[in-house]
Short mmCIF file of C-alpha atoms and ligand atoms in Angstrom, two decimals:
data_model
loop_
_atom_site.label_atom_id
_atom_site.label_comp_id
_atom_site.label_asym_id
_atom_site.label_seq_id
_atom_site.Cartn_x
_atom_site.Cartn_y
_atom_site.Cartn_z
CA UNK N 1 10.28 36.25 -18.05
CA UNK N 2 8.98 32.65 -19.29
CA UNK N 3 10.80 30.06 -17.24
CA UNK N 4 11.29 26.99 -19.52
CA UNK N 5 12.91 24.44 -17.23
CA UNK N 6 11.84 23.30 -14.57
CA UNK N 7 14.52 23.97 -11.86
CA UNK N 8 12.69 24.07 -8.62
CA UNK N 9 13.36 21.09 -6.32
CA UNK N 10 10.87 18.32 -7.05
CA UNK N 11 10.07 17.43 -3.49
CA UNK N 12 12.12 17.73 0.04
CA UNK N 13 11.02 14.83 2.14
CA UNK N 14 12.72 16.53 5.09
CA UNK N 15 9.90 17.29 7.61
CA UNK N 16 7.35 14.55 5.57
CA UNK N 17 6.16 12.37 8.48
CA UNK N 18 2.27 11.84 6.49
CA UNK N 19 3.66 10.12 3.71
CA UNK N 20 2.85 6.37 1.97
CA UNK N 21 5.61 6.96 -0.14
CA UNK N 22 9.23 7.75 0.14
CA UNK N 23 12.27 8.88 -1.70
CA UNK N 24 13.19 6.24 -4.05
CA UNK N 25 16.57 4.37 -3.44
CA UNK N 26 18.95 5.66 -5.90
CA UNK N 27 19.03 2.60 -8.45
CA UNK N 28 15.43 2.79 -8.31
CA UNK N 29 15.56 6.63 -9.74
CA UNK N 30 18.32 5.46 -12.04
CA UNK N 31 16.21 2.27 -13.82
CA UNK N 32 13.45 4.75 -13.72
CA UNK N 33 14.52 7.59 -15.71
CA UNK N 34 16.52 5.29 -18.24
CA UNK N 35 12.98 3.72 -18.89
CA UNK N 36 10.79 6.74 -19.45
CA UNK N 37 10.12 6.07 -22.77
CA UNK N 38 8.67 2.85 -22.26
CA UNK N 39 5.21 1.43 -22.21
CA UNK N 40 4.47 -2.18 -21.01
CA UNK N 41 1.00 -1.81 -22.21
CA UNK N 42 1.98 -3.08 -24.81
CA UNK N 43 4.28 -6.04 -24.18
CA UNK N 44 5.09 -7.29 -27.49
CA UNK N 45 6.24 -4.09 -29.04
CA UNK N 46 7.78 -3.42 -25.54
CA UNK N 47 9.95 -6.47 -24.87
CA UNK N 48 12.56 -5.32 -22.33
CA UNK N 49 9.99 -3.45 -20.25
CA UNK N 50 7.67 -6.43 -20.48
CA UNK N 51 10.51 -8.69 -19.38
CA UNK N 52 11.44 -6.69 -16.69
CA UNK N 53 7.56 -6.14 -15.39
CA UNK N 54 7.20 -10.64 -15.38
CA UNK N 55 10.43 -10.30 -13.16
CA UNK N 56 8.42 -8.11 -10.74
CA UNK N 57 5.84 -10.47 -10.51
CA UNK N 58 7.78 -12.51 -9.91
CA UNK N 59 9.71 -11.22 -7.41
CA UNK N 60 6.61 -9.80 -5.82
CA UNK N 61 6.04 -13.30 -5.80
CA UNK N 62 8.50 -14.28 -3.34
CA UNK N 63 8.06 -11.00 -0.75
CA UNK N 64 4.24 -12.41 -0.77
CA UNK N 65 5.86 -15.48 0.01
CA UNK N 66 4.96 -17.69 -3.24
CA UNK N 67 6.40 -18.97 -6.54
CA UNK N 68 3.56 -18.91 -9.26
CA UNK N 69 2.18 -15.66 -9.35
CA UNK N 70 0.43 -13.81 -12.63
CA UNK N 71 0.03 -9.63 -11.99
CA UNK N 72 1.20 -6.71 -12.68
CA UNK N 73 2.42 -3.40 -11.63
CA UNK N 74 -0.55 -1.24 -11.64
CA UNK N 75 -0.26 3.17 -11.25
CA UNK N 76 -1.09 2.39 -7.51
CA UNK N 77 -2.63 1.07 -4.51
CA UNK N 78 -5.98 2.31 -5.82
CA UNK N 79 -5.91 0.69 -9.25
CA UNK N 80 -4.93 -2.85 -7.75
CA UNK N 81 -8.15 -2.93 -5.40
CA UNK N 82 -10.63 -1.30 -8.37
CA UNK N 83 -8.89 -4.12 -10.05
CA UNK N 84 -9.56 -7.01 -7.51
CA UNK N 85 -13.06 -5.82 -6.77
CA UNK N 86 -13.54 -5.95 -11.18
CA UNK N 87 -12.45 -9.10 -11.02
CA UNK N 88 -14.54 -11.00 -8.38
CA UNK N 89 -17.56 -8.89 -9.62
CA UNK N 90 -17.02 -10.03 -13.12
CA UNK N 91 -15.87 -13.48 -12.13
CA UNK N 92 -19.03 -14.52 -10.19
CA UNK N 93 -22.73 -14.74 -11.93
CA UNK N 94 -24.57 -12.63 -8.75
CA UNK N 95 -27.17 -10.18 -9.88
CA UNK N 96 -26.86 -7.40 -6.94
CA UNK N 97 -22.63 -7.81 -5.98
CA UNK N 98 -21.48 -6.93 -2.55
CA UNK N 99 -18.56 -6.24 -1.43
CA UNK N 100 -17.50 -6.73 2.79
CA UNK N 101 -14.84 -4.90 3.42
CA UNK N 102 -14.02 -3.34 6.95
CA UNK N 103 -14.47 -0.09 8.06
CA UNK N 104 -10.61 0.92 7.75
CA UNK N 105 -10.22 0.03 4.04
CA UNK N 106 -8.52 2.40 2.23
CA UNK N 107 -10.97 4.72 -0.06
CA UNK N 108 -10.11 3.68 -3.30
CA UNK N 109 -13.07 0.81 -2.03
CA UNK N 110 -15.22 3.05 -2.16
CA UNK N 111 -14.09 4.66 -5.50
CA UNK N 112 -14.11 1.15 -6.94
CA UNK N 113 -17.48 0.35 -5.39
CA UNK N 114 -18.86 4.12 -7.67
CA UNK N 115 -17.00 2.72 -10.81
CA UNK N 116 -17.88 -0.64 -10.95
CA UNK N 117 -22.28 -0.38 -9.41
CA UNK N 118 -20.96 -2.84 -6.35
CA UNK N 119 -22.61 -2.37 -2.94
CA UNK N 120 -19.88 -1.70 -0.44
CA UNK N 121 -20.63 -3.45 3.12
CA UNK N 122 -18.37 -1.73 5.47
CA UNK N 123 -18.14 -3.46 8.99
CA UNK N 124 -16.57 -2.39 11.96
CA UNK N 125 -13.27 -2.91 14.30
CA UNK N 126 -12.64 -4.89 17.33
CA UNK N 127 -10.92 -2.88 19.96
CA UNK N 128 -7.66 -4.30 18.15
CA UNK N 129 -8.51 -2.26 15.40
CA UNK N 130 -8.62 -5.02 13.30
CA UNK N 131 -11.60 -6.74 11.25
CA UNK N 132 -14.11 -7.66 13.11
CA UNK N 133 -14.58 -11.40 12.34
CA UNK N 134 -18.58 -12.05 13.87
CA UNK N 135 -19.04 -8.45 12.02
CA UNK N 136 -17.58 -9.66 8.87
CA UNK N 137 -20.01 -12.49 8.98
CA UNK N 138 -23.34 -11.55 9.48
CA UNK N 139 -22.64 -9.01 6.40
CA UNK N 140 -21.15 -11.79 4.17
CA UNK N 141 -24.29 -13.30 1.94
CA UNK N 142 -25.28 -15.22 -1.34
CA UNK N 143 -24.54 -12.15 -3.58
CA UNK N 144 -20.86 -11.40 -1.49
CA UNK N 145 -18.58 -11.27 -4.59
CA UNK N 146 -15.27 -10.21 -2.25
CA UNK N 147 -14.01 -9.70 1.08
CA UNK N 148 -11.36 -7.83 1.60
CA UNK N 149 -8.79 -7.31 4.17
CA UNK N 150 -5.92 -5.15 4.80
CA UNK N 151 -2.33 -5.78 5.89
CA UNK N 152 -1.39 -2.84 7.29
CA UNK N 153 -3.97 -0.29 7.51
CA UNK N 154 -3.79 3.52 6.51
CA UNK N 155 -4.31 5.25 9.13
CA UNK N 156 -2.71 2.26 12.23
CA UNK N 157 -0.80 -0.06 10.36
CA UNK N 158 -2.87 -2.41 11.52
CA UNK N 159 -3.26 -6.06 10.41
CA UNK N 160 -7.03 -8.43 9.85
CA UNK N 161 -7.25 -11.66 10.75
CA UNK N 162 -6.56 -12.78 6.87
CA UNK N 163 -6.55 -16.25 7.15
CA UNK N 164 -10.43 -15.91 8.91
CA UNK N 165 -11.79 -13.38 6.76
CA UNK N 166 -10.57 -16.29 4.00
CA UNK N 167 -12.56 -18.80 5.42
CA UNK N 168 -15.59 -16.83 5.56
CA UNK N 169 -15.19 -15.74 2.20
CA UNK N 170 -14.80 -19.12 1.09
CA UNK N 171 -17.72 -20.31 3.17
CA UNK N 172 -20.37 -17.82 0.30
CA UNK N 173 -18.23 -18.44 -2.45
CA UNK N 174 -16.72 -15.24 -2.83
CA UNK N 175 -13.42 -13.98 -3.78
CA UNK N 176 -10.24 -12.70 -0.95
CA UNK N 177 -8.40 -10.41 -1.27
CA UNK N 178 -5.66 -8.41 0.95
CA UNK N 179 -4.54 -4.65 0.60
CA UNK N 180 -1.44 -5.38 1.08
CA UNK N 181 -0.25 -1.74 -0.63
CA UNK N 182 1.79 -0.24 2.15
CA UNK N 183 2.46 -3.41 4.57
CA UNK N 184 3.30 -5.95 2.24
CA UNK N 185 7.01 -5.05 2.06
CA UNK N 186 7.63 -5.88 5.85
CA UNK N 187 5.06 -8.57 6.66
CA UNK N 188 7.57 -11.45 5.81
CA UNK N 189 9.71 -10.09 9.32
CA UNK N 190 6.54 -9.87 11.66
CA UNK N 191 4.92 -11.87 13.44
CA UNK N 192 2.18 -12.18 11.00
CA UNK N 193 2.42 -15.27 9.93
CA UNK N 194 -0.07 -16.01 6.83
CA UNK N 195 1.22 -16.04 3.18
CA UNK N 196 -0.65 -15.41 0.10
CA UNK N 197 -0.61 -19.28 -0.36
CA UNK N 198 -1.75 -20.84 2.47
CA UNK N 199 -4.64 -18.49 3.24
CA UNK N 200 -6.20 -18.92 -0.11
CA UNK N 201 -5.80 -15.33 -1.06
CA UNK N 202 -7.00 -14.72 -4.37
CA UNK N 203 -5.39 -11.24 -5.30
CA UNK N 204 -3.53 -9.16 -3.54
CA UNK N 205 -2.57 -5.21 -3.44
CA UNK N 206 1.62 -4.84 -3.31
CA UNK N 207 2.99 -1.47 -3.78
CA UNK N 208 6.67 -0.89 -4.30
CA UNK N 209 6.14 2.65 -4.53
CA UNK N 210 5.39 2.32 -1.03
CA UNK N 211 7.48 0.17 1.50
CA UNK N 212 9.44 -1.00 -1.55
CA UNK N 213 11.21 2.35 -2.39
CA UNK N 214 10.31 1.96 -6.38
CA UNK N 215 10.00 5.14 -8.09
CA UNK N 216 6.01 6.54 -8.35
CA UNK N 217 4.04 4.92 -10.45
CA UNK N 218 4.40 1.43 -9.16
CA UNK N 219 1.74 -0.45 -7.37
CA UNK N 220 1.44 -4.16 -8.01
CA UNK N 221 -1.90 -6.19 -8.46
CA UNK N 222 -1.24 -9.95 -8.20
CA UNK N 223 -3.13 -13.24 -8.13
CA UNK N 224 -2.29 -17.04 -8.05
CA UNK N 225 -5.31 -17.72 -10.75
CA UNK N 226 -5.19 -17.55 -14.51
CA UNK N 227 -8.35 -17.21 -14.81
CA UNK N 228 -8.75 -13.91 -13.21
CA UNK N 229 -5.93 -12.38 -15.41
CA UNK N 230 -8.28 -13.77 -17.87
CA UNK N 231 -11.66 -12.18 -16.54
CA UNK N 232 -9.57 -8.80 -16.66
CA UNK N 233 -8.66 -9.15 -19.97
CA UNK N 234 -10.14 -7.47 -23.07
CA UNK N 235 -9.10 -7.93 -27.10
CA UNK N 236 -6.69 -4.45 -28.10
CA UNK N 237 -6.99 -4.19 -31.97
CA UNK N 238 -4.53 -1.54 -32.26
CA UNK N 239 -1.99 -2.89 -30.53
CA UNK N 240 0.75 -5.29 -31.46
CA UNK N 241 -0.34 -7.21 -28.17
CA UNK N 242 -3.49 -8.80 -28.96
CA UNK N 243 -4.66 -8.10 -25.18
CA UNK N 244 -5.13 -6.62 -22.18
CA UNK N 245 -5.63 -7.46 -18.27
CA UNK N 246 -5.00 -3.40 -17.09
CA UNK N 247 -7.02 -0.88 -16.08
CA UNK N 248 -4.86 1.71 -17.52
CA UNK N 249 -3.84 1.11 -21.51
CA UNK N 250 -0.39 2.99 -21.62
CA UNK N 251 1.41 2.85 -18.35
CA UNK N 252 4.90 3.91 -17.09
CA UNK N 253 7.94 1.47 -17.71
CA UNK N 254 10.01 3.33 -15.36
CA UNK N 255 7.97 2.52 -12.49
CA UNK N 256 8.66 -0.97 -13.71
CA UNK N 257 12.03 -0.70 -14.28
CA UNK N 258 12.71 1.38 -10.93
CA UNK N 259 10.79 -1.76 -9.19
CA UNK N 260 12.97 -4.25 -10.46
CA UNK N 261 16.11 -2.31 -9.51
CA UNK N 262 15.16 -2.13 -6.40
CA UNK N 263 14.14 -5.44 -5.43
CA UNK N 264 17.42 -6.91 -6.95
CA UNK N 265 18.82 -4.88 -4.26
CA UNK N 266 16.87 -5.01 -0.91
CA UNK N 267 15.27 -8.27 -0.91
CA UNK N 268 15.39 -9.43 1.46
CA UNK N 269 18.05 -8.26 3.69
CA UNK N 270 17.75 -4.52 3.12
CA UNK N 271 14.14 -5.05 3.18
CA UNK N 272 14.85 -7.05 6.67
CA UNK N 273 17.21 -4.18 8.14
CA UNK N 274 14.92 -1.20 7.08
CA UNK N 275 11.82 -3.17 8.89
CA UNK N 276 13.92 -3.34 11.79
CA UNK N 277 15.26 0.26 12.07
CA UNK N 278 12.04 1.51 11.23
CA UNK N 279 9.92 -0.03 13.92
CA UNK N 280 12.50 0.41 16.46
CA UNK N 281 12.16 4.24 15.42
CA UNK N 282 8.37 3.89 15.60
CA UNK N 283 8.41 2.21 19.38
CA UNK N 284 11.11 5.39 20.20
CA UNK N 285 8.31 7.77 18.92
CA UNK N 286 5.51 6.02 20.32
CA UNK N 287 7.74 6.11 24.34
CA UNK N 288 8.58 9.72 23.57
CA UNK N 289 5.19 10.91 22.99
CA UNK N 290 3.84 8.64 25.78
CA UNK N 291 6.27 10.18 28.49
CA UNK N 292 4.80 13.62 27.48
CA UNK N 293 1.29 12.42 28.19
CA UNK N 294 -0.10 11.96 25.17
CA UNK N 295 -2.22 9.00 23.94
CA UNK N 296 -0.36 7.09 21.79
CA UNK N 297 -2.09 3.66 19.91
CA UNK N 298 0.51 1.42 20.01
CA UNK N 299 2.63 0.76 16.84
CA UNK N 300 2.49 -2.98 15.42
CA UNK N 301 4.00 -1.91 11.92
CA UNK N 302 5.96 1.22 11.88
CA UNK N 303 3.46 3.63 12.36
CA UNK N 304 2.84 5.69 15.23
CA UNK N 305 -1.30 7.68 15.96
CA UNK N 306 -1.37 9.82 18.81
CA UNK N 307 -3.84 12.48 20.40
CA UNK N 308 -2.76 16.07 20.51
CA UNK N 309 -4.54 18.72 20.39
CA UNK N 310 -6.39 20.85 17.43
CA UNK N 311 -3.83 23.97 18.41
CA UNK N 312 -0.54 21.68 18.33
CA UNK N 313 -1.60 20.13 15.03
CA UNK N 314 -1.49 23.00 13.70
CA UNK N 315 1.57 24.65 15.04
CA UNK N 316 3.39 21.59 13.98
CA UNK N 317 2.51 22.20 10.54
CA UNK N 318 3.26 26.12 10.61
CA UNK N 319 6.56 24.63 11.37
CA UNK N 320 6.95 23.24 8.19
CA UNK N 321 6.26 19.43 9.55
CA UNK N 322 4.03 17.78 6.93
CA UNK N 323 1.53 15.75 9.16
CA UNK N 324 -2.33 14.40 8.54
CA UNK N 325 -4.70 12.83 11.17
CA UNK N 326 -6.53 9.69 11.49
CA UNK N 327 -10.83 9.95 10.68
CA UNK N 328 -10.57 10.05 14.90
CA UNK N 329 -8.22 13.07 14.92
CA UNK N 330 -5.17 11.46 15.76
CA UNK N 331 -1.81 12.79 15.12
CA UNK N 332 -0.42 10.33 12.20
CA UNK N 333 3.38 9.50 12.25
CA UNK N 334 4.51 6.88 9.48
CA UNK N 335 8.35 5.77 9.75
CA UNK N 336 8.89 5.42 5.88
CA UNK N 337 12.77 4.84 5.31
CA UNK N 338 13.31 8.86 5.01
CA UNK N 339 12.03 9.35 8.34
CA UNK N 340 15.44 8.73 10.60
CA UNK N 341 15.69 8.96 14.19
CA UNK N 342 17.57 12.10 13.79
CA UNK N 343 14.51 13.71 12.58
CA UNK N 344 11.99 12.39 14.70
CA UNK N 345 14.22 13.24 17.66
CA UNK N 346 13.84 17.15 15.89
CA UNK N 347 10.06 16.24 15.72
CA UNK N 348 9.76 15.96 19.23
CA UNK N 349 12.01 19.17 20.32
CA UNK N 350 9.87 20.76 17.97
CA UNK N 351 6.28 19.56 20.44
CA UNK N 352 8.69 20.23 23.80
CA UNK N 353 9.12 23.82 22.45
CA UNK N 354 5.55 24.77 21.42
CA UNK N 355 4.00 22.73 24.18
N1 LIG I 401 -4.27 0.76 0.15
C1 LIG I 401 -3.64 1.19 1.26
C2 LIG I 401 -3.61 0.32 2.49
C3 LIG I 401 -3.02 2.44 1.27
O1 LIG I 401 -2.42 2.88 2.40
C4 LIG I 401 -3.06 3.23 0.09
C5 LIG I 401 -2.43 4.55 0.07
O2 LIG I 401 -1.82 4.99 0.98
C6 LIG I 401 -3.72 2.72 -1.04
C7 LIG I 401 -4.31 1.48 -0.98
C8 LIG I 401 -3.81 3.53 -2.30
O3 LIG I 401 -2.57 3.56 -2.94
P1 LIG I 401 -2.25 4.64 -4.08
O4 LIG I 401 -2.32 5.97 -3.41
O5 LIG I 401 -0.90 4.23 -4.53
O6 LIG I 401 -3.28 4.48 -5.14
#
């Protein structure tokens, strides 16, 4: 018998402890399926959605802590950096573009590096794993087009030295930018204390899909410059809109309009008090798995690697625990909002009965 609806549940996010993303907050899923019929690829014909997406930006704006940003909301992390490494290729007049980015950057890098016939120079950590600045340097040159750092990495949640990796990239000419996609929600209540103005940033990776709680697709690509919105751009003939800064042509207004929903509602206190409940989860995690002996890296964002074993791993995950490891083989926890104490105190019964 042909099923024709699809009934099955779309995705349980239960025993998900490997996931960037998160179940949306419930006015994000409501502004998202109201706009599913939207495109704000092409803004003029598009008005509302177009309104809504500038009110992103802006918003965006503030989280990134300033007022006069340009962007957009991209499909995703990986779109905003093949869209920031576009830009400072086609921006500067270099014959043979590099691109310094350290070793930790996310892949899309590299898949932006294939696309766009950019040498990626990928330098390594300190013991911090951060950036390493005297690294970053000796592989910065004449033809450097963009370095790139991240604000909390993939597989650590660990954040680069931004404001140095600016200077440097200022000292050759080149362009900054931070990946930003999964931190940039919570860096405004850390420590960290660099905004996108005053470390002469010039684009930046955002993703409400991520930290934000938007509804999938909605990653944000932002910059303080005109003129990079403008080396993006390209004419659209067909199109009521007479152009186009995207990578993508049609994209999904209720990402948009699931992003704007939300940050009407959680910046910045619910932003604030999920930050808070999160890491304080994460430092739990990271004591609990400590006390049993394993090796745990030590959470700065709230995001928890440990050592266990091959044969654990993989127990874990024949109990239905969705997990992935670090390029080292660590055990990868990351406290997204749906991960509750509750069930990382199930986690770790779960490891004190198969252990
Ligand atoms: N940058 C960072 C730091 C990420 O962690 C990720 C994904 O997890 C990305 C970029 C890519 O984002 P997306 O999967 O939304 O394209």
């Amino acid at each position: 018998m042909t099923t024709r609806t699809v009934t099955c549940e779309p995705q349980n996010f239960r025993r998900v402890l490997s996931s960037m993303c998160t179940e949306p907050h419930p006015l994000a899923r409501q502004a998202a399926s109201r706009f599913l019929a939207t495109n704000p690829g092409d803004p003029t014909t598009y008005r509302t959605v177009s309104k809504l997406e500038s009110e992103v930006v802006e918003r965006l704006g503030e989280v990134t802590g300033q007022s006069d940003v340009e962007g957009y909301i991209a499909s995703g992390g990986t779109e905003a950096n093949i869209q920031a490494v576009r830009a400072a290729r086609d921006f500067h007049d270099v014959n043979d573009p590099n691109v310094v980015v350290p070793e930790h950057a996310h892949f899309s890098f590299h898949k932006a590096a294939d696309v766009l016939d950019v040498e990626l120079r990928t330098v390594p950590l300190t013991e911090r794993l951060v950036a390493d600045v005297d690294a970053v340097a000796a592989a910065t040159d004449r033809d450097t087009v963009l370095v790139a750092g991240v604000a909390g990495s993939t597989e650590y949640g660990r954040v680069d030295p931004i404001p140095k990796l600016a200077d440097l990239a200022a000292a050759v000419d080149a362009f900054t930018h931070v990946d930003a996609a999964w931190g940039g929600f919570y860096l405004p209540f850390t420590e960290y204390d660099w905004n996108f103005a005053d470390a002469a940033v010039d684009t930046l990776t955002i993703d409400p899909h991520k930290l934000g709680q938007a509804a999938v697709p909605a990653g944000g690509f932002l910059t303080q410059s005109r003129k990079i919105m403008d080396t993006l751009a390209v004419e659209t003939p067909y199109l009521e809109s007479t152009s186009q800064a995207t990578l993508t042509g049609t994209r999904s207004g209720a990402g948009v309009a699931s992003a704007v929903a939300v940050l009407r509602e959680l910046w910045p206190d619910g932003y604030r008090e999920q930050f808070e409940t999160s890491m304080s989860d994460a430092e739990w995690l990271a004591d609990a798995l400590s006390n049993r002996g394993f090796d745990v890296v030590e959470p700065t964002l709230p995001l928890v690697a440990a050592s266990v074993s091959e044969r654990l791993f993989e127990r874990l995950r024949k109990r239905g625990w969705r997990l992935s490891r670090t390029a080292n083989g660590e055990l990868r926890i990351v406290c997204m909002p749906h991960v509750t104490r509750e069930l990382l105190e199930s986690f770790v019964e779960t490891i004190d009965e198969l252990r």
